[in-house]
């Protein structure tokens, strides 16, 4: 068996299964190296003369051949894993480059659909374009620019399409922060949590994390979740023992300390952390948190935060932290206070939330401007998020606005806040040609990323297949040499002419070689001494036990690719894996290309 890349498979001569003949080409090194073969090499390969030989010959085999095969496949698995890591690194680097080119801190705006009870007017106060919004307020117009504007018709899928690469980046080792901001009833919770029919960012993110982690075989992931809320500068653990009901007094009493270690990593002392490895558990905890939020007095101004901690082990991300965090933040708004003419405690709440939002705006603005001093210490919110807002973190702020004319004042305030966070003045946007160049660059890197991801998927599949094969061969070995009384730890190497009596005698008579086949076999062996598993390693293809294993193996049903959440880059996972296989000779003059069907047919000849 040889596991090849699609490119290489295209280069191979077709196998005529009916003739029971297998073409041999004179090229030997088919080892997949990930890079496209030069055109001249490809042509050379196609025009190579083909020699045919009968591969149904079953030569006598010896114990050391099987041992050698096992060693070869083990080596192949090591090589494939290395390749997978290198392709994954290429994919990670490309994704990071895309996100950095787009901006590691981006501000989006989502316009809520008009609620039917509100009458539509002809002179609507808000005009929307792809990257800017114009608002008519108090007789003047103001233009606000964003990294992207989501119109009223935008779906949860549209939102997640922009968010998903950032979530992937969290799995790659970057800290991530997704914040929803806006006036009450503009759709913050709808965007972050959504409904059963239209799930929002958080449930989709949980699904994407668990799904993606299940695909990664080169490293193991563990996840944990914490939830808290910030009320007037106090932190409350939502998963803590006394979480369910909230009153102003209990909220004011609860407090957790924020600790920052010398490396700048933030930890919240005593914050409950629950671990989850599958989606059902993640959803259970998430639902628990949502139900506790349900009891909130709507007039209490609270920001609720959810932290997902992602730990990786067994990878080679030497430069990256092995732990990354993803924050989902639903920021409280303060406009109710203005509307209700609040006094006393409520006014205090309003001041506290304004302070914390204003501090957040200052921090994001400083980071976007790449200023030396970033004022993290000005609020609890910015202290908590400190290690997830700066450095190599990815930040998305989604500002929500209402289309109603009666909300224009609030809309104006929210957009001003967003503009400050964005820290880009309207007249200082990138010139058109530079912007186009940037878009082109992003498209090119995105293509590289998709290519690397597709190749990585293939290699991952190949590794899994090789592992199955290895396990079957090991089973065979122990059945033949250990269960039959010969329990040597390291099987002795038999001499060249020595057969394997235990195994041979355990085979049905029709599977043992006949005189004629032995004659054919010795003739074939002159040409075909061994076959390559890859370009660099070889094992004995003519071993009937291996044939049997390969036959079983090829007969097994195709593994289904688990469907991913609706998201762009994960779509690549659905790319079908080409399952034709090759077995190649290590003899530089010989190569056997077996596709699945011809191989199966020849195997069936033996049974
Ligand atoms: N894009 C949208 N499409 C359809 N319905 C929406 C959308 N945005 C918001 N809604 C609906 O509008 C209502 C208010 O939305 P939501 O509760 O999410 O607002 P909010 O900003 O979170 O409010 P609060 O500040 O009170 O938490 C909900 O019924 C929600 O389903």
Coordinates of C-alpha atoms and ligand atoms in Angstrom, one line a residue:
X1 CA 0.0 0.0 0.0
X2 CA 1.1 3.5 -0.8
X3 CA -0.7 6.5 0.3
X4 CA -0.3 9.2 -2.2
X5 CA -1.3 12.7 -2.8
X6 CA -3.8 13.6 -5.4
X7 CA -1.2 15.2 -7.6
X8 CA 0.9 12.0 -7.7
X9 CA -2.1 9.8 -8.3
X10 CA -2.8 11.7 -11.5
X11 CA 0.7 10.9 -12.7
X12 CA 0.3 7.1 -12.4
X13 CA -0.5 4.9 -15.3
X14 CA -4.0 3.4 -15.1
X15 CA -4.2 -0.2 -13.8
X16 CA -6.0 -2.7 -16.0
X17 CA -7.6 -4.9 -13.4
X18 CA -9.1 -7.2 -16.0
X19 CA -5.7 -8.4 -17.2
X20 CA -4.5 -9.1 -13.7
X21 CA -1.5 -7.2 -14.7
X22 CA 0.0 -4.3 -12.9
X23 CA 2.0 -1.6 -14.7
X24 CA 5.5 -0.9 -13.4
X25 CA 7.1 2.4 -14.2
X26 CA 10.8 3.1 -14.0
X27 CA 10.3 5.9 -11.4
X28 CA 10.8 4.7 -7.9
X29 CA 10.5 7.7 -5.6
X30 CA 6.9 8.5 -5.2
X31 CA 7.2 9.7 -1.7
X32 CA 4.8 12.6 -1.2
X33 CA 6.7 15.7 -0.3
X34 CA 3.9 18.2 -0.3
X35 CA 5.2 20.4 -3.0
X36 CA 4.0 20.2 -6.6
X37 CA 6.3 18.2 -8.8
X38 CA 8.0 20.3 -11.5
X39 CA 6.3 20.0 -14.8
X40 CA 9.2 18.3 -16.5
X41 CA 9.2 15.7 -13.8
X42 CA 5.5 15.1 -14.2
X43 CA 5.8 14.7 -17.9
X44 CA 8.8 12.4 -17.5
X45 CA 6.8 10.3 -15.2
X46 CA 3.9 10.0 -17.6
X47 CA 6.0 9.1 -20.5
X48 CA 8.0 6.4 -18.6
X49 CA 7.8 3.0 -20.3
X50 CA 5.6 0.6 -18.4
X51 CA 6.5 -3.0 -17.7
X52 CA 3.8 -5.5 -16.7
X53 CA 4.2 -8.3 -14.4
X54 CA 1.8 -10.7 -12.7
X55 CA 1.3 -9.6 -9.1
X56 CA -0.9 -12.5 -8.1
X57 CA 2.2 -14.4 -7.3
X58 CA 2.4 -15.3 -3.7
X59 CA 6.0 -15.8 -2.6
X60 CA 7.0 -17.7 0.5
X61 CA 7.6 -15.3 3.4
X62 CA 9.5 -15.1 6.5
X63 CA 9.1 -13.7 9.9
X64 CA 11.6 -10.9 9.5
X65 CA 9.8 -9.6 6.5
X66 CA 6.7 -9.0 8.6
X67 CA 8.9 -7.4 11.3
X68 CA 10.5 -5.2 8.7
X69 CA 7.1 -4.2 7.4
X70 CA 6.0 -3.2 10.8
X71 CA 9.2 -1.1 11.3
X72 CA 8.6 0.5 7.9
X73 CA 5.0 1.5 8.7
X74 CA 6.1 2.8 12.0
X75 CA 8.6 5.0 10.3
X76 CA 6.0 6.0 7.8
X77 CA 3.7 7.1 10.5
X78 CA 6.4 9.2 12.1
X79 CA 7.1 10.8 8.7
X80 CA 3.4 11.5 8.1
X81 CA 2.9 13.0 11.6
X82 CA 5.9 15.3 10.9
X83 CA 4.4 16.3 7.6
X84 CA 1.0 16.9 9.2
X85 CA 2.6 19.2 11.8
X86 CA 4.5 21.2 9.2
X87 CA 1.3 21.6 7.0
X88 CA -0.7 22.6 10.1
X89 CA 1.9 25.2 10.9
X90 CA 1.7 26.6 7.4
X91 CA -2.1 26.8 7.8
X92 CA -1.8 28.5 11.2
X93 CA 0.7 31.0 10.0
X94 CA -1.4 31.8 7.0
X95 CA -4.5 32.3 9.1
X96 CA -2.6 34.5 11.5
X97 CA -1.3 36.6 8.6
X98 CA -4.8 37.0 7.2
X99 CA -6.2 38.1 10.6
X100 CA -3.3 40.5 11.1
X101 CA -3.7 41.9 7.6
X102 CA -7.4 42.4 8.3
X103 CA -6.6 43.9 11.7
X104 CA -6.2 42.0 14.9
X105 CA -8.8 44.4 16.5
X106 CA -11.8 44.8 14.3
X107 CA -15.0 46.6 14.9
X108 CA -18.2 45.4 13.2
X109 CA -21.7 47.0 13.3
X110 CA -24.9 45.0 13.2
X111 CA -28.2 46.8 12.4
X112 CA -31.2 45.0 14.0
X113 CA -34.2 44.5 11.7
X114 CA -37.1 46.9 12.3
X115 CA -39.6 45.4 14.8
X116 CA -42.9 45.2 13.1
X117 CA -44.8 47.2 15.7
X118 CA -42.6 50.2 14.9
X119 CA -43.9 52.2 11.9
X120 CA -41.5 52.6 9.0
X121 CA -40.9 56.1 7.9
X122 CA -39.8 57.3 4.5
X123 CA -36.9 59.4 5.8
X124 CA -35.1 56.6 7.6
X125 CA -32.4 58.0 9.8
X126 CA -29.8 55.3 9.0
X127 CA -28.2 54.5 5.6
X128 CA -26.0 51.5 5.4
X129 CA -23.1 50.5 3.1
X130 CA -20.7 47.6 3.3
X131 CA -18.2 49.4 5.5
X132 CA -20.0 52.6 6.6
X133 CA -23.1 53.9 8.1
X134 CA -24.6 57.4 7.8
X135 CA -26.8 58.7 10.5
X136 CA -29.1 61.7 10.4
X137 CA -29.3 63.3 13.8
X138 CA -30.4 66.7 15.0
X139 CA -30.4 68.1 11.5
X140 CA -26.9 66.9 10.5
X141 CA -25.4 63.8 9.0
X142 CA -22.5 61.8 10.2
X143 CA -20.6 59.0 8.6
X144 CA -19.2 56.1 10.7
X145 CA -16.8 53.6 9.2
X146 CA -16.4 50.0 10.3
X147 CA -14.4 46.9 9.3
X148 CA -17.8 45.5 8.2
X149 CA -21.4 46.4 8.5
X150 CA -24.1 43.7 8.8
X151 CA -27.4 44.9 7.4
X152 CA -30.8 44.1 8.7
X153 CA -31.0 41.0 6.5
X154 CA -27.7 39.6 7.7
X155 CA -28.1 36.1 9.1
X156 CA -26.4 34.4 12.1
X157 CA -24.4 32.4 9.4
X158 CA -23.1 35.7 7.9
X159 CA -21.9 36.8 11.3
X160 CA -20.3 33.5 12.1
X161 CA -18.5 33.4 8.8
X162 CA -16.5 36.5 10.0
X163 CA -16.1 35.1 13.5
X164 CA -15.1 31.5 12.7
X165 CA -11.5 32.2 11.7
X166 CA -10.9 34.0 15.0
X167 CA -12.2 31.0 16.8
X168 CA -9.9 28.8 14.8
X169 CA -7.1 31.2 15.9
X170 CA -8.0 30.5 19.5
X171 CA -7.4 26.8 18.9
X172 CA -4.1 27.7 17.3
X173 CA -3.0 29.3 20.5
X174 CA -4.1 32.9 20.3
X175 CA -6.2 34.7 22.9
X176 CA -9.5 35.9 21.6
X177 CA -12.1 38.4 22.8
X178 CA -15.5 38.8 21.2
X179 CA -17.5 41.7 22.6
X180 CA -21.1 42.7 21.9
X181 CA -22.0 46.3 22.7
X182 CA -25.1 48.4 22.2
X183 CA -28.3 49.9 23.4
X184 CA -30.8 47.6 25.0
X185 CA -32.9 45.4 22.7
X186 CA -30.6 46.0 19.7
X187 CA -29.7 42.3 19.5
X188 CA -26.6 41.7 21.5
X189 CA -27.9 38.6 23.1
X190 CA -29.4 37.5 19.8
X191 CA -25.9 37.8 18.2
X192 CA -24.0 36.1 21.1
X193 CA -26.5 33.4 22.1
X194 CA -29.2 33.4 19.5
X195 CA -32.2 31.2 19.7
X196 CA -32.7 27.5 19.3
X197 CA -33.5 28.0 15.6
X198 CA -30.9 30.6 15.0
X199 CA -27.9 29.9 17.3
X200 CA -25.6 32.7 17.9
X201 CA -21.8 33.0 18.1
X202 CA -21.3 31.2 21.5
X203 CA -23.1 27.9 20.8
X204 CA -21.5 27.8 17.3
X205 CA -18.1 28.6 18.7
X206 CA -18.4 25.7 21.2
X207 CA -19.4 23.4 18.4
X208 CA -16.6 24.6 16.2
X209 CA -14.0 24.1 19.0
X210 CA -15.1 20.6 19.9
X211 CA -15.4 19.6 16.2
X212 CA -12.1 21.0 15.2
X213 CA -10.3 19.5 18.2
X214 CA -11.7 16.1 17.3
X215 CA -10.0 16.4 13.9
X216 CA -6.6 17.2 15.3
X217 CA -4.7 14.1 15.9
X218 CA -1.2 15.6 16.4
X219 CA -2.2 17.3 19.6
X220 CA -4.8 16.8 22.3
X221 CA -7.1 19.5 23.5
X222 CA -8.9 20.0 26.8
X223 CA -11.5 22.7 27.3
X224 CA -12.9 24.4 30.4
X225 CA -15.5 27.1 30.9
X226 CA -16.0 29.9 33.4
X227 CA -18.7 32.5 33.6
X228 CA -18.9 35.7 35.5
X229 CA -20.5 39.1 35.5
X230 CA -19.2 42.5 36.3
X231 CA -21.5 44.7 38.4
X232 CA -20.4 48.1 39.6
X233 CA -16.8 46.9 39.6
X234 CA -17.6 43.7 41.4
X235 CA -17.1 40.3 39.9
X236 CA -19.5 37.5 40.5
X237 CA -19.0 33.8 39.6
X238 CA -22.0 32.6 37.7
X239 CA -21.1 29.0 38.2
X240 CA -20.3 29.5 41.8
X241 CA -22.5 27.9 44.6
X242 CA -24.7 30.9 45.2
X243 CA -25.3 31.9 41.6
X244 CA -29.0 31.6 40.8
X245 CA -30.7 34.7 42.2
X246 CA -29.3 38.1 42.1
X247 CA -30.1 41.1 44.1
X248 CA -28.3 44.4 44.1
X249 CA -27.0 43.6 47.6
X250 CA -25.7 40.2 46.8
X251 CA -24.2 41.4 43.6
X252 CA -22.4 44.3 45.4
X253 CA -21.1 41.8 48.0
X254 CA -19.7 39.3 45.6
X255 CA -16.2 40.0 44.6
X256 CA -13.3 38.0 43.1
X257 CA -9.7 39.1 42.9
X258 CA -7.9 39.6 39.6
X259 CA -4.3 38.4 39.7
X260 CA -1.7 39.1 37.1
X261 CA 1.4 36.9 37.0
X262 CA 4.9 38.2 36.0
X263 CA 4.3 37.1 32.4
X264 CA 1.2 39.3 32.3
X265 CA -1.2 36.4 32.4
X266 CA -4.5 37.2 34.1
X267 CA -6.2 34.8 36.5
X268 CA -9.3 35.4 38.6
X269 CA -8.9 33.9 42.0
X270 CA -11.5 31.4 43.0
X271 CA -13.4 31.5 39.7
X272 CA -15.1 28.2 39.1
X273 CA -13.9 26.4 36.1
X274 CA -15.8 23.4 34.6
X275 CA -14.2 21.0 32.2
X276 CA -15.8 19.7 29.1
X277 CA -14.6 17.4 26.3
X278 CA -17.8 16.9 24.3
X279 CA -20.4 19.2 23.0
X280 CA -23.3 17.9 25.1
X281 CA -21.4 18.8 28.3
X282 CA -20.4 22.2 27.0
X283 CA -24.0 22.9 26.0
X284 CA -25.2 21.8 29.4
X285 CA -23.0 24.2 31.3
X286 CA -23.8 26.9 28.8
X287 CA -27.5 26.4 29.3
X288 CA -27.0 26.5 33.1
X289 CA -25.3 29.8 32.8
X290 CA -28.0 31.2 30.5
X291 CA -30.8 30.2 32.8
X292 CA -29.1 32.0 35.7
X293 CA -28.8 35.1 33.6
X294 CA -32.6 34.8 33.1
X295 CA -33.2 35.9 36.6
X296 CA -31.5 39.2 36.3
X297 CA -33.4 42.3 37.1
X298 CA -33.3 43.9 33.7
X299 CA -32.7 47.3 35.2
X300 CA -29.4 46.2 36.7
X301 CA -26.6 47.1 34.4
X302 CA -24.3 44.1 34.1
X303 CA -21.7 42.8 31.7
X304 CA -21.7 39.1 31.4
X305 CA -18.6 37.3 30.4
X306 CA -17.8 33.7 29.4
X307 CA -14.3 32.4 29.3
X308 CA -13.3 29.2 27.4
X309 CA -9.8 28.0 28.2
X310 CA -8.2 25.8 25.6
X311 CA -5.2 23.7 26.6
X312 CA -3.1 21.8 24.1
X313 CA -0.6 19.1 24.7
X314 CA 1.7 17.1 22.4
X315 CA 2.2 19.7 19.7
X316 CA 5.2 21.6 18.6
X317 CA 3.9 25.2 19.2
X318 CA 7.1 26.0 21.0
X319 CA 6.8 29.8 20.5
X320 CA 3.1 29.8 21.6
X321 CA 1.6 29.3 24.9
X322 CA 0.0 25.9 25.4
X323 CA -3.1 27.6 26.9
X324 CA -5.3 30.1 25.2
X325 CA -8.4 31.9 26.2
X326 CA -11.5 32.9 24.4
X327 CA -13.8 35.5 26.0
X328 CA -17.4 36.1 24.9
X329 CA -18.6 39.3 26.4
X330 CA -22.1 40.8 26.4
X331 CA -21.6 44.3 27.6
X332 CA -24.2 46.1 29.6
X333 CA -25.6 49.3 28.2
X334 CA -26.4 52.5 30.2
X335 CA -29.0 54.1 28.1
X336 CA -31.9 52.9 30.3
X337 CA -30.6 55.2 33.0
X338 CA -30.9 58.2 30.7
X339 CA -34.3 57.3 29.6
X340 CA -35.7 56.6 33.1
X341 CA -34.0 59.7 34.6
X342 CA -32.3 57.4 37.1
X343 CA -31.1 58.5 40.5
X344 CA -29.4 57.0 43.5
X345 CA -28.2 53.4 43.2
X346 CA -29.2 53.1 39.5
X347 CA -27.4 56.3 38.6
X348 CA -24.3 54.8 40.4
X349 CA -24.7 51.7 38.2
X350 CA -24.8 53.9 35.1
X351 CA -21.7 55.7 36.1
X352 CA -19.9 52.4 36.8
X353 CA -20.9 50.9 33.5
X354 CA -20.0 54.0 31.6
X355 CA -16.7 54.1 33.3
X356 CA -16.0 50.5 32.4
X357 CA -17.1 51.0 28.7
X358 CA -15.1 54.1 28.4
X359 CA -12.1 52.4 29.8
X360 CA -12.6 49.6 27.3
X361 CA -12.9 52.1 24.5
X362 CA -9.6 53.7 25.6
X363 CA -7.8 50.4 25.8
X364 CA -9.0 49.3 22.3
X365 CA -8.2 52.7 20.8
X366 CA -4.6 52.6 22.3
X367 CA -4.1 49.1 21.0
X368 CA -5.3 50.0 17.6
X369 CA -3.1 53.0 17.5
X370 CA -0.2 50.8 18.8
X371 CA 0.5 53.2 21.6
X372 CA 3.1 52.3 24.2
X373 CA 0.9 52.8 27.2
X374 CA -2.4 50.9 27.3
X375 CA -4.6 52.0 30.2
X376 CA -5.8 48.5 31.4
X377 CA -6.0 49.5 35.0
X378 CA -8.8 51.9 34.7
X379 CA -11.6 49.3 35.1
X380 CA -12.2 45.8 36.3
X381 CA -13.4 44.8 32.8
X382 CA -10.1 45.9 31.2
X383 CA -8.1 44.2 33.9
X384 CA -9.9 40.9 33.3
X385 CA -9.5 41.1 29.6
X386 CA -5.9 42.5 29.7
X387 CA -4.1 39.4 28.3
X388 CA -6.8 38.8 25.7
X389 CA -6.9 42.3 24.2
X390 CA -3.2 43.0 23.4
X391 CA -0.2 41.3 21.9
X392 CA -1.1 38.5 19.5
X393 CA -4.7 38.4 20.6
X394 CA -7.6 38.7 18.2
X395 CA -10.4 41.1 19.2
X396 CA -13.8 41.5 17.6
X397 CA -16.2 44.2 18.8
X398 CA -19.8 44.0 17.5
X399 CA -21.7 47.2 17.9
X400 CA -25.4 46.8 17.7
X401 CA -27.8 49.5 16.7
X402 CA -31.5 50.0 16.2
X403 CA -33.0 51.2 12.9
X404 CA -35.8 53.2 14.7
X405 CA -35.9 56.9 14.5
X406 CA -36.7 57.2 18.2
X407 CA -33.4 55.4 19.0
X408 CA -31.3 57.7 16.9
X409 CA -29.8 59.5 19.9
X410 CA -28.6 56.2 21.4
X411 CA -27.5 54.9 18.0
X412 CA -25.4 58.1 17.6
X413 CA -23.8 57.4 21.0
X414 CA -23.1 53.8 20.3
X415 CA -21.5 54.6 16.9
X416 CA -19.4 57.3 18.4
X417 CA -18.1 54.8 21.0
X418 CA -17.4 52.3 18.3
X419 CA -15.6 54.9 16.2
X420 CA -13.4 55.9 19.2
X421 CA -12.6 52.2 19.8
X422 CA -11.8 51.9 16.2
X423 CA -9.5 54.9 16.4
X424 CA -9.7 55.7 12.7
X425 CA -10.9 59.0 11.5
X426 CA -13.2 58.9 8.5
X427 CA -10.9 61.0 6.3
X428 CA -7.8 58.9 7.2
X429 CA -9.0 55.6 5.8
X430 CA -6.7 53.6 3.5
X431 CA -6.6 54.9 -0.1
X432 CA -8.6 52.8 -2.6
X433 CA -5.6 51.2 -4.4
X434 CA -3.9 50.2 -1.1
X435 CA -7.1 48.7 0.1
X436 CA -7.5 46.7 -3.2
X437 CA -3.9 45.5 -2.9
X438 CA -4.6 44.4 0.7
X439 CA -7.7 42.5 -0.4
X440 CA -5.7 40.8 -3.1
X441 CA -3.0 39.8 -0.6
X442 CA -5.6 38.4 1.8
X443 CA -7.2 36.3 -1.0
X444 CA -3.8 34.9 -1.9
X445 CA -2.9 34.0 1.6
X446 CA -6.4 32.5 2.1
X447 CA -5.8 30.3 -0.9
X448 CA -2.5 29.1 0.6
X449 CA -4.3 28.4 3.8
X450 CA -7.0 26.3 2.1
X451 CA -4.3 24.4 0.2
X452 CA -2.3 23.7 3.3
X453 CA -5.5 22.6 5.1
X454 CA -6.6 20.3 2.4
X455 CA -3.2 18.7 2.2
X456 CA -3.1 18.4 6.0
X457 CA -6.5 16.6 5.9
X458 CA -5.2 14.1 3.4
X459 CA -2.0 13.5 5.4
X460 CA -4.1 13.1 8.6
X461 CA -6.3 10.5 6.8
X462 CA -3.2 8.7 5.6
X463 CA -1.8 8.6 9.1
X464 CA -5.0 7.1 10.4
X465 CA -5.0 4.5 7.6
X466 CA -1.4 3.6 8.3
X467 CA -2.1 3.3 12.0
X468 CA -5.0 0.8 11.2
X469 CA -2.7 -1.1 9.0
X470 CA 0.0 -1.2 11.6
X471 CA -2.3 -2.4 14.3
X472 CA -3.5 -5.2 12.0
X473 CA 0.0 -6.2 11.2
X474 CA 0.9 -6.3 14.8
X475 CA -2.1 -8.4 15.6
X476 CA -1.0 -10.8 12.8
X477 CA 2.5 -10.9 14.2
X478 CA 1.4 -11.7 17.7
X479 CA -1.1 -14.3 16.4
X480 CA 1.6 -16.0 14.4
X481 CA 4.6 -15.7 16.7
X482 CA 3.3 -15.3 20.2
X483 CA 0.0 -17.1 20.5
X484 CA 1.5 -20.1 19.0
X485 CA 3.9 -20.6 21.8
X486 CA 6.8 -18.6 20.4
X487 CA 6.8 -15.7 22.8
X488 CA 10.1 -14.1 21.9
X489 CA 9.9 -10.4 22.6
X490 CA 12.1 -9.5 19.6
X491 CA 11.3 -12.0 16.9
X492 CA 14.4 -13.7 15.7
X493 CA 15.3 -13.0 12.1
X494 CA 14.8 -16.1 10.0
X495 CA 17.2 -17.2 7.4
X496 CA 16.5 -16.2 3.8
X497 CA 15.0 -19.5 2.8
X498 CA 13.2 -20.2 6.0
X499 CA 9.4 -20.1 5.8
X500 CA 7.0 -19.3 8.6
X501 CA 5.5 -22.7 9.4
X502 CA 3.0 -21.6 12.0
X503 CA 1.4 -19.0 9.8
X504 CA 1.5 -21.0 6.7
X505 CA 0.0 -24.0 8.4
X506 CA -2.7 -21.9 9.8
X507 CA -3.8 -20.6 6.4
X508 CA -6.5 -22.5 4.5
X509 CA -5.1 -24.8 1.8
X510 CA -6.3 -22.6 -1.0
X511 CA -4.3 -19.7 0.3
X512 CA -1.0 -21.5 0.3
X513 CA 1.1 -21.4 -2.8
X514 CA 1.0 -24.1 -5.4
X515 CA 4.0 -25.5 -7.3
X516 CA 3.1 -23.3 -10.3
X517 CA 2.7 -20.2 -8.3
X518 CA 6.0 -20.9 -6.5
X519 CA 7.7 -21.0 -9.9
X520 CA 6.1 -17.8 -11.0
X521 CA 6.9 -16.4 -7.6
X522 CA 10.6 -17.0 -7.9
X523 CA 10.6 -15.5 -11.3
X524 CA 8.8 -12.5 -10.0
X525 CA 11.0 -12.2 -7.0
X526 CA 14.0 -11.6 -9.3
X527 CA 12.4 -8.4 -10.2
X528 CA 10.2 -7.6 -7.3
X529 CA 12.2 -8.0 -4.1
X530 CA 10.2 -5.6 -2.0
X531 CA 7.8 -2.7 -2.3
X532 CA 7.8 0.7 -1.1
X533 CA 5.4 2.0 1.4
X534 CA 6.7 5.4 0.7
X535 CA 9.6 6.7 -1.4
X536 CA 12.0 6.3 1.4
X537 CA 10.9 3.0 2.9
X538 CA 9.8 -0.3 1.8
X539 CA 8.1 -3.5 2.9
X540 CA 7.4 -6.8 1.3
X541 CA 4.3 -6.5 -0.7
X542 CA 4.3 -10.1 -1.8
X543 CA 3.7 -11.4 1.7
X544 CA 0.3 -13.1 1.5
X545 CA -0.5 -12.1 5.1
X546 CA 0.0 -8.5 4.2
X547 CA -2.2 -9.0 1.2
X548 CA -4.9 -10.4 3.4
X549 CA -4.6 -7.4 5.8
X550 CA -4.6 -5.0 2.9
X551 CA -7.6 -6.7 1.5
X552 CA -9.5 -6.5 4.7
X553 CA -8.4 -3.0 5.1
X554 CA -9.4 -1.9 1.6
X555 CA -12.8 -3.5 2.1
X556 CA -13.6 -1.5 5.2
X557 CA -16.2 1.3 4.6
X558 CA -14.9 4.8 4.0
X559 CA -14.8 6.9 7.1
X560 CA -17.3 9.6 7.1
X561 CA -16.1 13.2 7.5
X562 CA -18.0 14.7 10.4
X563 CA -20.0 17.7 9.3
X564 CA -18.7 20.9 10.6
X565 CA -20.6 23.9 11.8
X566 CA -21.5 26.3 9.0
X567 CA -18.2 28.1 8.6
X568 CA -15.9 29.0 5.8
X569 CA -12.6 27.4 6.6
X570 CA -14.0 24.3 8.2
X571 CA -15.8 23.6 4.8
X572 CA -12.4 22.5 3.6
X573 CA -12.8 19.5 5.9
X574 CA -15.5 18.2 3.7
X575 CA -13.1 17.7 0.8
X576 CA -13.2 14.1 -0.1
X577 CA -10.1 12.1 0.3
X578 CA -8.9 10.3 -2.7
X579 CA -8.7 6.7 -1.7
X580 CA -6.8 5.0 -4.5
X581 CA -3.6 3.4 -3.3
X582 CA -0.3 2.6 -4.7
X583 CA 2.3 0.0 -3.8
X584 CA 5.7 0.8 -5.2
X585 CA 8.8 -1.2 -5.7
X586 CA 12.0 -0.1 -4.0
X587 CA 13.8 -1.3 -7.0
X588 CA 14.4 1.8 -9.0
X589 CA 13.3 0.1 -12.1
X590 CA 10.0 -1.1 -10.8
X591 CA 6.9 0.4 -9.5
X592 CA 3.5 -1.1 -8.8
X593 CA 0.5 1.0 -8.9
X594 CA -2.5 -0.6 -7.4
X595 CA -5.8 1.1 -7.2
X596 CA -8.2 -0.1 -4.7
X597 CA -10.3 -2.1 -7.1
X598 CA -7.6 -3.9 -8.9
X599 CA -5.9 -4.6 -5.7
X600 CA -9.1 -6.1 -4.2
X601 CA -9.7 -8.2 -7.2
X602 CA -6.2 -9.7 -7.1
X603 CA -6.7 -10.3 -3.4
X604 CA -10.0 -12.0 -4.1
X605 CA -8.1 -14.3 -6.5
X606 CA -6.3 -15.7 -3.5
X607 CA -9.4 -16.6 -1.6
Ligands
LIG1 N1 -30.9 40.3 13.9 C1 -32.0 40.0 14.4 N2 -32.9 39.3 13.8 C2 -34.1 38.9 14.3 N3 -34.4 39.3 15.6 C3 -33.6 40.0 16.3 C4 -32.3 40.4 15.8 N4 -31.7 41.1 16.7 C5 -32.5 41.2 17.8 N5 -33.6 40.5 17.5 C6 -34.8 40.4 18.5 O1 -34.9 41.6 19.1 C7 -35.2 41.4 20.5 C8 -34.2 42.0 21.4 O2 -32.9 41.4 21.2 P1 -31.9 41.1 22.3 O3 -32.6 40.6 23.6 O4 -30.9 40.2 21.8 O5 -31.3 42.5 22.6 P2 -30.2 42.9 23.7 O6 -29.4 44.0 23.0 O7 -29.4 41.7 24.1 O8 -31.0 43.5 24.9 P3 -30.6 43.6 26.4 O9 -29.6 44.8 26.5 O10 -31.8 43.9 27.1 O11 -29.9 42.3 26.8 C9 -35.2 39.9 20.7 O12 -36.6 39.4 20.6 C10 -34.5 39.3 19.5 O13 -34.9 38.0 19.2

